[in-house]
Coordinates of C-alpha atoms and ligand atoms in Angstrom, one line a residue:
X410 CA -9.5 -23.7 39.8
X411 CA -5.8 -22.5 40.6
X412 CA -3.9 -20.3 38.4
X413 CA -2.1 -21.9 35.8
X414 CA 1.2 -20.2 35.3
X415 CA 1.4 -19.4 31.6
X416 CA 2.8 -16.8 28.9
X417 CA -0.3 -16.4 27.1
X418 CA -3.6 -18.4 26.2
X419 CA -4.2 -17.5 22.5
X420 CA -8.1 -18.8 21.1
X421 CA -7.7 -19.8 17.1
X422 CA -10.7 -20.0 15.1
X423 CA -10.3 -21.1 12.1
X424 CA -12.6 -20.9 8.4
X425 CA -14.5 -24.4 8.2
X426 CA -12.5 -25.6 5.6
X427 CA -9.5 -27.9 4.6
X428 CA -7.1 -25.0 3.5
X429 CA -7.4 -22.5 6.2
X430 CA -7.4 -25.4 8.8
X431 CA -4.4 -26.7 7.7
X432 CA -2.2 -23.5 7.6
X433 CA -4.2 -22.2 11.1
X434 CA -2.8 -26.0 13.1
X435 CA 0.3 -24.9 11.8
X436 CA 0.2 -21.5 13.5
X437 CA -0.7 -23.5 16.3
X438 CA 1.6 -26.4 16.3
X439 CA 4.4 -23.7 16.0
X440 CA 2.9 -21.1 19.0
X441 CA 2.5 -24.6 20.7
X442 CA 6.2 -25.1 20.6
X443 CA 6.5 -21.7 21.9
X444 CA 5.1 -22.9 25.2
X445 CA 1.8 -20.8 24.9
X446 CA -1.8 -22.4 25.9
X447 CA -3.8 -22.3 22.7
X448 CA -7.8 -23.4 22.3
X449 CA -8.4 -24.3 18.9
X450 CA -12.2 -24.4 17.6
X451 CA -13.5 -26.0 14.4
X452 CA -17.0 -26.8 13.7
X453 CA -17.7 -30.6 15.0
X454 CA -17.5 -32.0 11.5
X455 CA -14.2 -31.1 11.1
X456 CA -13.3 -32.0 14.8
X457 CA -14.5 -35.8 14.1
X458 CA -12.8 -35.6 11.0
X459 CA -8.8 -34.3 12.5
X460 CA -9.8 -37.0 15.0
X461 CA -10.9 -39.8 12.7
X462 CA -7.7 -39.1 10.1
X463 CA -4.8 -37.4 11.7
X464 CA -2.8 -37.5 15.0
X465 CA -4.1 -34.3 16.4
X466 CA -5.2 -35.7 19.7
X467 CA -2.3 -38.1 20.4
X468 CA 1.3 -36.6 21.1
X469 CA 1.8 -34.0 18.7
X470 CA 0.9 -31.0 20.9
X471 CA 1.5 -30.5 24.4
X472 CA -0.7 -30.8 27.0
X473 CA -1.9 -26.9 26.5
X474 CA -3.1 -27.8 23.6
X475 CA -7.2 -28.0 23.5
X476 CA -9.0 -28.9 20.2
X477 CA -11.9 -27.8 20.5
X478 CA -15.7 -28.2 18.9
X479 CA -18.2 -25.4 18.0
X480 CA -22.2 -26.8 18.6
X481 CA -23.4 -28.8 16.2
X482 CA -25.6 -27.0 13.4
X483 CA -22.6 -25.4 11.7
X484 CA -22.9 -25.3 7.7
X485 CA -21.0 -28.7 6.7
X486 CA -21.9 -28.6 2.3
X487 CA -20.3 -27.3 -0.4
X488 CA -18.8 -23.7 -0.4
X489 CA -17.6 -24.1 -4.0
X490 CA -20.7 -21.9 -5.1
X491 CA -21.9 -18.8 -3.6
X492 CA -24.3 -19.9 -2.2
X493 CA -22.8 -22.4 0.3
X494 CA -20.4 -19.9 1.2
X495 CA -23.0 -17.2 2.3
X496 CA -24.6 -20.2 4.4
X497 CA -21.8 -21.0 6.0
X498 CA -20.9 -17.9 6.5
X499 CA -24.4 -17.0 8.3
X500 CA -24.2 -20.3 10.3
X501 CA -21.0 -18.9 11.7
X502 CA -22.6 -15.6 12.9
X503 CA -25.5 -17.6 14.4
X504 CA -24.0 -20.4 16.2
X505 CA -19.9 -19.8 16.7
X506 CA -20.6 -15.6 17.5
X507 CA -23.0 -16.4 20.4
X508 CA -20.9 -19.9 21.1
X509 CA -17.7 -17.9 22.1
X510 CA -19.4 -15.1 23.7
X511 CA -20.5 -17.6 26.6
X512 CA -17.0 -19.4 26.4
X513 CA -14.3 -16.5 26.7
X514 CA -16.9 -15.3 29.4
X515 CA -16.8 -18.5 30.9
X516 CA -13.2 -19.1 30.2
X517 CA -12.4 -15.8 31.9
X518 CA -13.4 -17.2 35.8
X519 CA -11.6 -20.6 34.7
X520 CA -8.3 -19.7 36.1
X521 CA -6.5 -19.8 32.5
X522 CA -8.0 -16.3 30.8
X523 CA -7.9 -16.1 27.4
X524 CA -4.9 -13.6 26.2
X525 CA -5.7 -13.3 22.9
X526 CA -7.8 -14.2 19.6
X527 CA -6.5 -15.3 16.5
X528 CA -9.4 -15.4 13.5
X529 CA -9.1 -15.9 10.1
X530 CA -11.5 -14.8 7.1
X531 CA -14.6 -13.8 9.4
X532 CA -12.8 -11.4 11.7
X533 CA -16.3 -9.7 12.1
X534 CA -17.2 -12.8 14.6
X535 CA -14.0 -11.8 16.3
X536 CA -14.0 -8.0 16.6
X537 CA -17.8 -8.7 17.5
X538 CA -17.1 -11.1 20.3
X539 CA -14.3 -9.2 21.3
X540 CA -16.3 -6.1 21.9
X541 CA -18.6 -7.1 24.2
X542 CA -16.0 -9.8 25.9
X543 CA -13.2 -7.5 27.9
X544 CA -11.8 -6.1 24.5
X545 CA -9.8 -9.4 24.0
X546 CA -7.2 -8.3 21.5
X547 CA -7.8 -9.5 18.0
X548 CA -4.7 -10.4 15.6
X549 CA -6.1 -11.4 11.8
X550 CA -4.7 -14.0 10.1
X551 CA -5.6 -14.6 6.8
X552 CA -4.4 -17.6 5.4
X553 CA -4.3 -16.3 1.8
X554 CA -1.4 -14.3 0.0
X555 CA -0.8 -10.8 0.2
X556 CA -1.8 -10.3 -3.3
X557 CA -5.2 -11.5 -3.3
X558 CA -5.6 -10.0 0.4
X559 CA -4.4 -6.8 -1.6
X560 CA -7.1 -7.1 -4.4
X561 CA -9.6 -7.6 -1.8
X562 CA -9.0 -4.8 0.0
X563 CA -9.1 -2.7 -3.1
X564 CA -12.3 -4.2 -4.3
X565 CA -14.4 -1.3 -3.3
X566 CA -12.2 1.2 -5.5
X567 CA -12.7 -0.9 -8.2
X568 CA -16.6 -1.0 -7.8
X569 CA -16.2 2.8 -7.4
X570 CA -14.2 3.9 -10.1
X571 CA -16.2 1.5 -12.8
X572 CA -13.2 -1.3 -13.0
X573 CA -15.7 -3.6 -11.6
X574 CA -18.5 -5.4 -12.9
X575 CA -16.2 -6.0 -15.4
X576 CA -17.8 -5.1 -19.0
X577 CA -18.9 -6.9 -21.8
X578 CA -15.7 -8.6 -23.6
X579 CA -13.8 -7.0 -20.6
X580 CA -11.6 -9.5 -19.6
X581 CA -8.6 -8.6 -20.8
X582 CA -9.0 -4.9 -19.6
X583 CA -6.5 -3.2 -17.2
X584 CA -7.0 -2.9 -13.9
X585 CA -5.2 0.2 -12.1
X586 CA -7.3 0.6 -9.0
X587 CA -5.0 -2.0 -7.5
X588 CA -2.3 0.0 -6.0
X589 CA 1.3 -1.5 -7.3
X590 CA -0.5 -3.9 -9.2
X591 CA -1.3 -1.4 -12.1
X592 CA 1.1 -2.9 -14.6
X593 CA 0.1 -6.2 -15.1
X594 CA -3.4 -7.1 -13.2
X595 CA -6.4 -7.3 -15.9
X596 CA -10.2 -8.0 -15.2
X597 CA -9.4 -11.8 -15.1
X598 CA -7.3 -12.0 -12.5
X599 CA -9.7 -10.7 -10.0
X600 CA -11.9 -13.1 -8.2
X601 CA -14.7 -15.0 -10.6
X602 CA -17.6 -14.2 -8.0
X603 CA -17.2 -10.0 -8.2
X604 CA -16.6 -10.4 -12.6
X605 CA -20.5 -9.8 -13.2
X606 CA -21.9 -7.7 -9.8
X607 CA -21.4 -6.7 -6.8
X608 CA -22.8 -9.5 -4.9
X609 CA -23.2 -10.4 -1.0
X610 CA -20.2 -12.6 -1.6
X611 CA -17.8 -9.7 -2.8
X612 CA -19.8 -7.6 -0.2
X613 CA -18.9 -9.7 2.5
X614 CA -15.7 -10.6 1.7
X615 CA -13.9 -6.5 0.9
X616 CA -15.9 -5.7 4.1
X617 CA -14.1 -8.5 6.5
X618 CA -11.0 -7.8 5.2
X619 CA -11.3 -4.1 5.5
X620 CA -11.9 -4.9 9.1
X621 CA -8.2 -5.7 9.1
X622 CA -7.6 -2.1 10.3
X623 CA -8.9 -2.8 13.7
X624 CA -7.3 -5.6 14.5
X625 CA -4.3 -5.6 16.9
X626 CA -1.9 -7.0 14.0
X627 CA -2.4 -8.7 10.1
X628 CA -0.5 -12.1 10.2
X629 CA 0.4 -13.7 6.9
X630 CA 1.9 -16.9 5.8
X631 CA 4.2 -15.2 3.6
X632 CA 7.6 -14.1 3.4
X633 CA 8.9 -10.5 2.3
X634 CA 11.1 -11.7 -0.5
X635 CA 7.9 -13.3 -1.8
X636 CA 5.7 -10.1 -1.9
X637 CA 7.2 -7.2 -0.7
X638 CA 6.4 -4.7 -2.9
X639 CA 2.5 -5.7 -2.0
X640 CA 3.6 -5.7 1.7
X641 CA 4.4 -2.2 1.3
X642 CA 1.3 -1.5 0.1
X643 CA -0.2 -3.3 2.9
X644 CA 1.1 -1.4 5.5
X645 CA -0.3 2.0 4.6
X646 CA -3.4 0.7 5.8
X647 CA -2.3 -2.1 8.1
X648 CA 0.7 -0.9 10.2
X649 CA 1.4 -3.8 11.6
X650 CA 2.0 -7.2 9.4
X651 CA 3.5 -10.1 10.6
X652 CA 4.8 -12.2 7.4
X653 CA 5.6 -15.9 8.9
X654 CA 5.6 -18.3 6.0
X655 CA 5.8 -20.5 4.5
X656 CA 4.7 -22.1 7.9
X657 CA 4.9 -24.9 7.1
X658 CA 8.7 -24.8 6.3
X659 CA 9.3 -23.2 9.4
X660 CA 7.1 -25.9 11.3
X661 CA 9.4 -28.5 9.8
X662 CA 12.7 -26.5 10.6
X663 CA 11.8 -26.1 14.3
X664 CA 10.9 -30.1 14.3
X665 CA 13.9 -30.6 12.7
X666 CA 11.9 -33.1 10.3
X667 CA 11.4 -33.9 6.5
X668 CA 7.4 -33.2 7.6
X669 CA 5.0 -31.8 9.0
X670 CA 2.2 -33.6 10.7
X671 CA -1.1 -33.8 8.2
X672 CA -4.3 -31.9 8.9
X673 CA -5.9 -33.7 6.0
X674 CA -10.0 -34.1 6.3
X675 CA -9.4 -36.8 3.7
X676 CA -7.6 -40.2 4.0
X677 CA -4.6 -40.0 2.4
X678 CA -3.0 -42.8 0.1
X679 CA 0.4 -43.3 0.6
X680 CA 1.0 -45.5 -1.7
X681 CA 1.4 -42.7 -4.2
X682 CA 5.2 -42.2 -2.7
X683 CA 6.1 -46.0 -3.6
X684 CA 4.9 -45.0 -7.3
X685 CA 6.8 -41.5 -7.2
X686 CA 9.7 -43.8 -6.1
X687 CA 10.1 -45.6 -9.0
X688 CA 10.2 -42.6 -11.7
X689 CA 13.1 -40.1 -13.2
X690 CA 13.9 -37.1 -11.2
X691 CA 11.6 -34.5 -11.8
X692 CA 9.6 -36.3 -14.6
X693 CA 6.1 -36.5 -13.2
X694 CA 3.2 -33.8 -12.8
X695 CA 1.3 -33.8 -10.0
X696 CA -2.6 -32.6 -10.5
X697 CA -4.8 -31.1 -7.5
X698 CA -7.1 -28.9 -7.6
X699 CA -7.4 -28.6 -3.6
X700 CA -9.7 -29.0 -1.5
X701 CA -13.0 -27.5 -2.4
X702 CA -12.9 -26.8 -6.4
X703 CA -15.5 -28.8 -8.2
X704 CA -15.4 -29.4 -12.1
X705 CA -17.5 -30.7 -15.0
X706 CA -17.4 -34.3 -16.2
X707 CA -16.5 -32.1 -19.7
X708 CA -13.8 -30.3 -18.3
X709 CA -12.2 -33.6 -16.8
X710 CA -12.3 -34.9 -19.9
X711 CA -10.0 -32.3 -21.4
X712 CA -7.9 -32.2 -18.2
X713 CA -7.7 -36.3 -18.3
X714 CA -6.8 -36.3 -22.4
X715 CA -4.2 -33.3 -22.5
X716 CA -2.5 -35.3 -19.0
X717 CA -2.7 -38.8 -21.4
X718 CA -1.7 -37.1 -24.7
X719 CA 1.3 -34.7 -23.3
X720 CA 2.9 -38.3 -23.0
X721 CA 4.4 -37.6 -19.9
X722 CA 3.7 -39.3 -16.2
X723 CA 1.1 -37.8 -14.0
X724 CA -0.3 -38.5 -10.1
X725 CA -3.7 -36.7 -10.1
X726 CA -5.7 -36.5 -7.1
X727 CA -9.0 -36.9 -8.0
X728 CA -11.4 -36.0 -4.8
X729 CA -14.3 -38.3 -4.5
X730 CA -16.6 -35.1 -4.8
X731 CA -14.1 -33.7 -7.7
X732 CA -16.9 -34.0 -10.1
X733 CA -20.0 -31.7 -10.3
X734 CA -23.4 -33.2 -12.4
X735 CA -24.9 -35.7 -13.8
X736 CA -23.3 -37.8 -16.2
X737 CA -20.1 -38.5 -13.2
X738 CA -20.6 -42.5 -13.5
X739 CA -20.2 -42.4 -17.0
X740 CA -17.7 -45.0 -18.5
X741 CA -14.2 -43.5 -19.1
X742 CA -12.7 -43.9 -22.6
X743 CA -10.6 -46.8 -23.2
X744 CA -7.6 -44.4 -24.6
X745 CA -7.7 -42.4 -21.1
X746 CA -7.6 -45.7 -19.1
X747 CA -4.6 -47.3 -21.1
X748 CA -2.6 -43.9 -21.1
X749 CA -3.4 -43.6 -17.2
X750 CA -1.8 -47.2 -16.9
X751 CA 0.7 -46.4 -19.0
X752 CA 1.6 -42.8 -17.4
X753 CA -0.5 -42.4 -14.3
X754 CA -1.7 -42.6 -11.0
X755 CA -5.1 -41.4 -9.3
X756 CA -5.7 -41.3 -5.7
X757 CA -8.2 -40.1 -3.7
X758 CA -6.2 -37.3 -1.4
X759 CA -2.4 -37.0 -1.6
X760 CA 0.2 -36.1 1.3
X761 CA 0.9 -33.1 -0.6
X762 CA 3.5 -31.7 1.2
X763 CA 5.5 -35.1 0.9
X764 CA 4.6 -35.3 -2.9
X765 CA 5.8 -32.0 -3.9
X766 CA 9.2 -32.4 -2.2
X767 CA 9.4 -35.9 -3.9
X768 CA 12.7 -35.6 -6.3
X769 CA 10.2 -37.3 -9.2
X770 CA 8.1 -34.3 -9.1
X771 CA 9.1 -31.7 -11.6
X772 CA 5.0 -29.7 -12.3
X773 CA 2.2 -29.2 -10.4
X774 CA -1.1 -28.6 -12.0
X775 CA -2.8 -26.7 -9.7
X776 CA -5.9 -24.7 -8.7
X777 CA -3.7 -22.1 -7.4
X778 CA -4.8 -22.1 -3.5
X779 CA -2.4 -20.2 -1.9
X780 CA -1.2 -23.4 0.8
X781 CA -0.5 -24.9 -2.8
X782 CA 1.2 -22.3 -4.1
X783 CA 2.9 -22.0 -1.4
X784 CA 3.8 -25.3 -0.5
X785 CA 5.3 -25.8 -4.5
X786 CA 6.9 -22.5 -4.0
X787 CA 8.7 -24.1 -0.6
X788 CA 9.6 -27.2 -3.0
X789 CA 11.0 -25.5 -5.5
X790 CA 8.3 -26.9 -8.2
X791 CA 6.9 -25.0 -11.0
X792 CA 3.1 -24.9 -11.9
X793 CA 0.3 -24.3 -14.6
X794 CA -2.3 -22.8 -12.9
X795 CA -6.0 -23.2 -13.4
X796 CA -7.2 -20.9 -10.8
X797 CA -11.2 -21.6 -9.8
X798 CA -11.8 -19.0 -7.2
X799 CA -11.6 -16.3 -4.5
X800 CA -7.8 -15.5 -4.3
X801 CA -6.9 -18.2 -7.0
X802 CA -7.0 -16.1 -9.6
X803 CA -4.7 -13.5 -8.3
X804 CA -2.5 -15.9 -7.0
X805 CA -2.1 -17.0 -10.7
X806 CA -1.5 -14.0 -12.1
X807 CA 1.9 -13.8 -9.8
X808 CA 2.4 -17.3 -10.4
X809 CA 2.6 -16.6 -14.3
X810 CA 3.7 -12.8 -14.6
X811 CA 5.3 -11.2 -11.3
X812 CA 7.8 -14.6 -10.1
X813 CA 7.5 -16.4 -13.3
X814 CA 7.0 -19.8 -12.0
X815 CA 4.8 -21.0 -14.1
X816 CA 2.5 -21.2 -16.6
X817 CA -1.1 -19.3 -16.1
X818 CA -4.1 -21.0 -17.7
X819 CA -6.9 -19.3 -16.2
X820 CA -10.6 -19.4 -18.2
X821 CA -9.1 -22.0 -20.4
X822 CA -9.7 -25.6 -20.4
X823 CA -9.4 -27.9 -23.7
X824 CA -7.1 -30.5 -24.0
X825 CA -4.8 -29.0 -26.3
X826 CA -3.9 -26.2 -24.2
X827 CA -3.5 -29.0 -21.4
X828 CA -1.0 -30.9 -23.4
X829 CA 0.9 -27.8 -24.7
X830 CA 0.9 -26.2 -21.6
X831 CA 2.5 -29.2 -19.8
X832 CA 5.1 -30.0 -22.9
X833 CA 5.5 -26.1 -22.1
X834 CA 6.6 -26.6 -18.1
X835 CA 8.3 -30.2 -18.6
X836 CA 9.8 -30.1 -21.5
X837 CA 10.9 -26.9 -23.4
X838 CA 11.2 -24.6 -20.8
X839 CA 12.1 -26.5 -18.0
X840 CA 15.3 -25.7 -17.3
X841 CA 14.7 -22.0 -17.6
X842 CA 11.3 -22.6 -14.7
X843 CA 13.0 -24.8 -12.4
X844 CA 16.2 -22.2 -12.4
X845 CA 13.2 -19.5 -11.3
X846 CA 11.7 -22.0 -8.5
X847 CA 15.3 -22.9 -7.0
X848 CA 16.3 -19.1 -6.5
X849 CA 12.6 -18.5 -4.5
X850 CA 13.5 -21.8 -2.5
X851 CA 16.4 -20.3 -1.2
X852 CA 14.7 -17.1 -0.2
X853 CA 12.1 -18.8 1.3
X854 CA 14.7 -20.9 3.3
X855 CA 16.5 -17.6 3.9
X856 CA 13.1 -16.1 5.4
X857 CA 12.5 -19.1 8.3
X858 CA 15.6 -19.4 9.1
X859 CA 17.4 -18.0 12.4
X860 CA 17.6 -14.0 11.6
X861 CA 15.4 -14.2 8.4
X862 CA 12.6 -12.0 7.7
X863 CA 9.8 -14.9 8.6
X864 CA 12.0 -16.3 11.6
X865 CA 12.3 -12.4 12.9
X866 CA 8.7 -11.6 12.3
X867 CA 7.4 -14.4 14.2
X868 CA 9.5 -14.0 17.5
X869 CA 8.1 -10.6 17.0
X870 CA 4.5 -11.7 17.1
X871 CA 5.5 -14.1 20.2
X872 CA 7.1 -11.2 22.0
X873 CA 4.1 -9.2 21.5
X874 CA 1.3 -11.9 22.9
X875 CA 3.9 -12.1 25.8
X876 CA 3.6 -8.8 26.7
X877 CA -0.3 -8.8 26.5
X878 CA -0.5 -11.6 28.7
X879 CA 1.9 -9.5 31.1
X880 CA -0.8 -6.0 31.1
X881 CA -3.3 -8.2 31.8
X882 CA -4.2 -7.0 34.8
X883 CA -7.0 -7.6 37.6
X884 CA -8.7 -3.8 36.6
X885 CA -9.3 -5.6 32.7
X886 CA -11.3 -8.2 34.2
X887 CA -14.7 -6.0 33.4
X888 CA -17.8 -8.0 33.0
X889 CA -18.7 -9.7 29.7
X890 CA -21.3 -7.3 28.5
X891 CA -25.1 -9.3 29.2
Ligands
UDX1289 C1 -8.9 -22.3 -0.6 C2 -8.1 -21.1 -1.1 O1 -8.0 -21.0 -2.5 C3 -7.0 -20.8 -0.4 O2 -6.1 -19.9 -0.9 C4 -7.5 -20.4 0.9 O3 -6.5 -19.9 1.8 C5 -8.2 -21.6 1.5 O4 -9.3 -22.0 0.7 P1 -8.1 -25.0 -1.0 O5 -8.9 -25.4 -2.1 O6 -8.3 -25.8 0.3 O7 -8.2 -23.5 -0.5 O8 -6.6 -25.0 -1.5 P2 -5.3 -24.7 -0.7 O9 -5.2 -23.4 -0.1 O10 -4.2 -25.0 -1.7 O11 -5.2 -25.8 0.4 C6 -5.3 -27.2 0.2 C7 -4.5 -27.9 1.3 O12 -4.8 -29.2 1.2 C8 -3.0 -27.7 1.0 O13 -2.3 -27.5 2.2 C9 -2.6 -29.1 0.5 O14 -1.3 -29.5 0.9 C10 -3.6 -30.0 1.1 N1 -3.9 -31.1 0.2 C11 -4.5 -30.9 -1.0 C12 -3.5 -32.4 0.6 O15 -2.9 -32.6 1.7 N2 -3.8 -33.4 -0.2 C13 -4.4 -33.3 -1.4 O16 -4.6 -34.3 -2.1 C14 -4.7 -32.0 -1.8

């Protein structure tokens, strides 16, 4: 095949799942735009899914951009529970490691070599592949927040110094091992899986982002203003971070559009904007709780009955697999079905994006993923958080404590708190929360915008693939080891 003139070919590999996905097509969609040639590989469920639901295959990208499938076989269940996540985590090693081995090989007589690798939260699979496939440089991106990738990284000095497994009645206890976090982190803002032992889960996960060291650069969807303190920290270990977010921002800036284009794995229902449309500026709270939390029929109750009895209008998103056990078919009170009438609207999967820069939207009940956070962050709308895991539970610690945008609910769920928390955001301390949120939107707009931190950091990271693509020379080409 002839050469293919080009600045760079750049392979993404994204985590299997709805939030990493999302923020990894944006990476994409952006370098895209950029004029490099990018491969993009998701397991096949997810590919049938982007297919089936969004317009990733028809005129969004350029022609250099190849969505791509891994073989079938790859861990498709739940990864709400440890469990799932240390199987889908194996299936990774076992068919995508051995997948891309043969394909950058492959891709390497093809006439369009690969320039570069971009992985997210196994960067093992990367560094591995890499290795043994001409040392194909290997940038990290995580697609959480500094904060938790922080606390991850310090999870092994926690486990050391006795801060971890937390003891018994040891929630509230200080943490300190957490470098600039020593002042206001306790025991239960670290993830729920490493509370109670140091599992394969909290193995896996301080080990992969230790690995950070060795890749070529960290990128974060964040922006300086956001997290700089924890930046700074960062870098003592990490020389090199690129902080591009919010991504999704900066996506719509350089379309010069209101949105961005969905990367939902759900259908979404628009018709949630024709509701939003007919209520008072900033009156309604939105509820999500993302894309792979699961809850009790119990605690939906108390969710449904603080939303109904705070009195005020509510759009909840309630995922068809929201609900863990048993008793999910069970009839719903007639009190919660005439107060959602009265004040509500359920869907299935929202736009989100849309939804939180609706001008109805004034709260955001959330889970406290960090696309979410980031996203109300971006839209200048204040949360109560009810974190479920991994980096959830740090993000809502800065949420509630370090920017003050919010309200923190973590470990608690009774409908009381749900309806004094929400009178809380809405209503008596609204003005002073949405004051808070409108100063970070302007950062954040600051950051993407043409000589901002984010807008800066990115040409940076495009300058750098450049030049890679430029060394690459003929003497590089070594064999693909077996
Ligand atoms: C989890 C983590 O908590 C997150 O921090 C990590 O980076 C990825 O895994 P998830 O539950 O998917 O993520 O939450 P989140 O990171 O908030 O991502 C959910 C994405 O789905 C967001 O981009 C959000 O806009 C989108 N979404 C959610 C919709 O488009 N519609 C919905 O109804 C709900």
């Amino acid at each position: 095949m002839a050469q293919v003139e080009c600045i760079g070919h750049i392979l993404i590999f994204p985590y299997p799942a709805q939030g990493h996905v999302n923020s990894m097509l944006k990476l994409a969609h952006l370098l895209d735009l950029a004029n490099f040639h990018i491969t993009f590989f998701v397991s096949s469920t997810i590919h049938a899914r982007l297919l089936a639901l969004t317009d990733v295959d028809s005129g969004r990208f350029s022609p250099r951009f190849r969505l791509k499938s891994f073989p079938p076989g790859i861990y498709d269940g739940g990864i709400d529970s440890r469990e799932g996540a240390l199987e889908l985590y194996h299936s990774l090693h076992t068919i995508a490691k051995p997948f891309l081995k043969q394909y950058i090989a492959h891709n390497r007589d093809s006439g369009l070599p690969f320039t570069c690798f971009i992985s997210d939260l196994v960067l093992s699979i990367a560094l591995e592949v890499s290795e043994q496939c001409f040392n194909l440089p290997v940038y990290y991106f995580r697609t959480i927040g500094a904060c938790a990738f922080w606390a991850f990284f310090s999870l092994p000095d926690l486990f050391e110094a006795g801060e971890l497994p937390i003891k018994e009645n040891g929630m509230e206890s200080p943490i300190t091992k957490v470098k600039g976090m020593e002042d206001f982190l306790r025991a239960r803002d670290l993830p729920s899986w490493c509370r109670y032992e140091e599992d394969d889960t909290a193995r896996i996960v301080y080990t992969e982002t230790r690995r950070a060291v060795e890749a070529r650069a960290l990128i974060l969807n964040t922006f300086e203003d956001l997290e700089g303190p924890i930046l700074s920290q960062i870098r003592t270990k990490c020389p090199k971070v690129y902080t591009i977010g919010p991504l999704h921002a900066r996506l719509m800036a350089t379309l010069a559009s209101k949105s961005t284009h969905s990367n939902s794995l759900w259908q979404e229902d628009e018709t949630c904007m024709a509701w939003l449309d007919s209520q008072e500026p900033k009156s309604v709270i939105y509820v999500s709780f993302g894309s792979i939390s699961v809850i009790t029929r119990q605690q939906l109750m108390e969710f449904w009955y603080g939303l109904v009895n705070s009195g005020k209008k509510f759009l909840w998103v309630m995922r068809s697999d929201l609900v863990a056990g048993k008793d999910v078919e069970s009839p719903i009170p007639s009190e919660l079905e005439e107060g959602t009438k009265a004040n509500g609207y359920i869907i299935g999967w929202a736009p989100q994006e849309a939804v939180l820069d609706h001008p109805a939207v004034g709260g955001f009940l959330t889970h406290s993923g960090w696309n979410s956070t980031l996203e109300s962050i971006a839209a200048g709308v204040p949360m109560i958080c009810w974190p479920f895991f991994a980096d959830q539970q740090t993000n809502s610690r800065f949420v509630g404590e370090v920017w003050k945008l919010g309200l923190d609910m973590k470990d608690v769920c009774d409908r009381s708190s749900v309806e004094k928390l929400i009178r809380e955001l809405m209503e008596k301390r609204k003005g002073e929360f949405l004051e808070r949120a409108e100063n970070m939107v302007k950062l954040a707009k600051e950051a993407i915008s043409e000589g901002g931190s984010s807008y800066c950091n990115f040409d940076c990271l495009i300058q750098d693939i450049i030049k890679l693509n430029e060394s690459m020379s003929e003497e590089d080409t070594v064999k693909c080891a077996d």
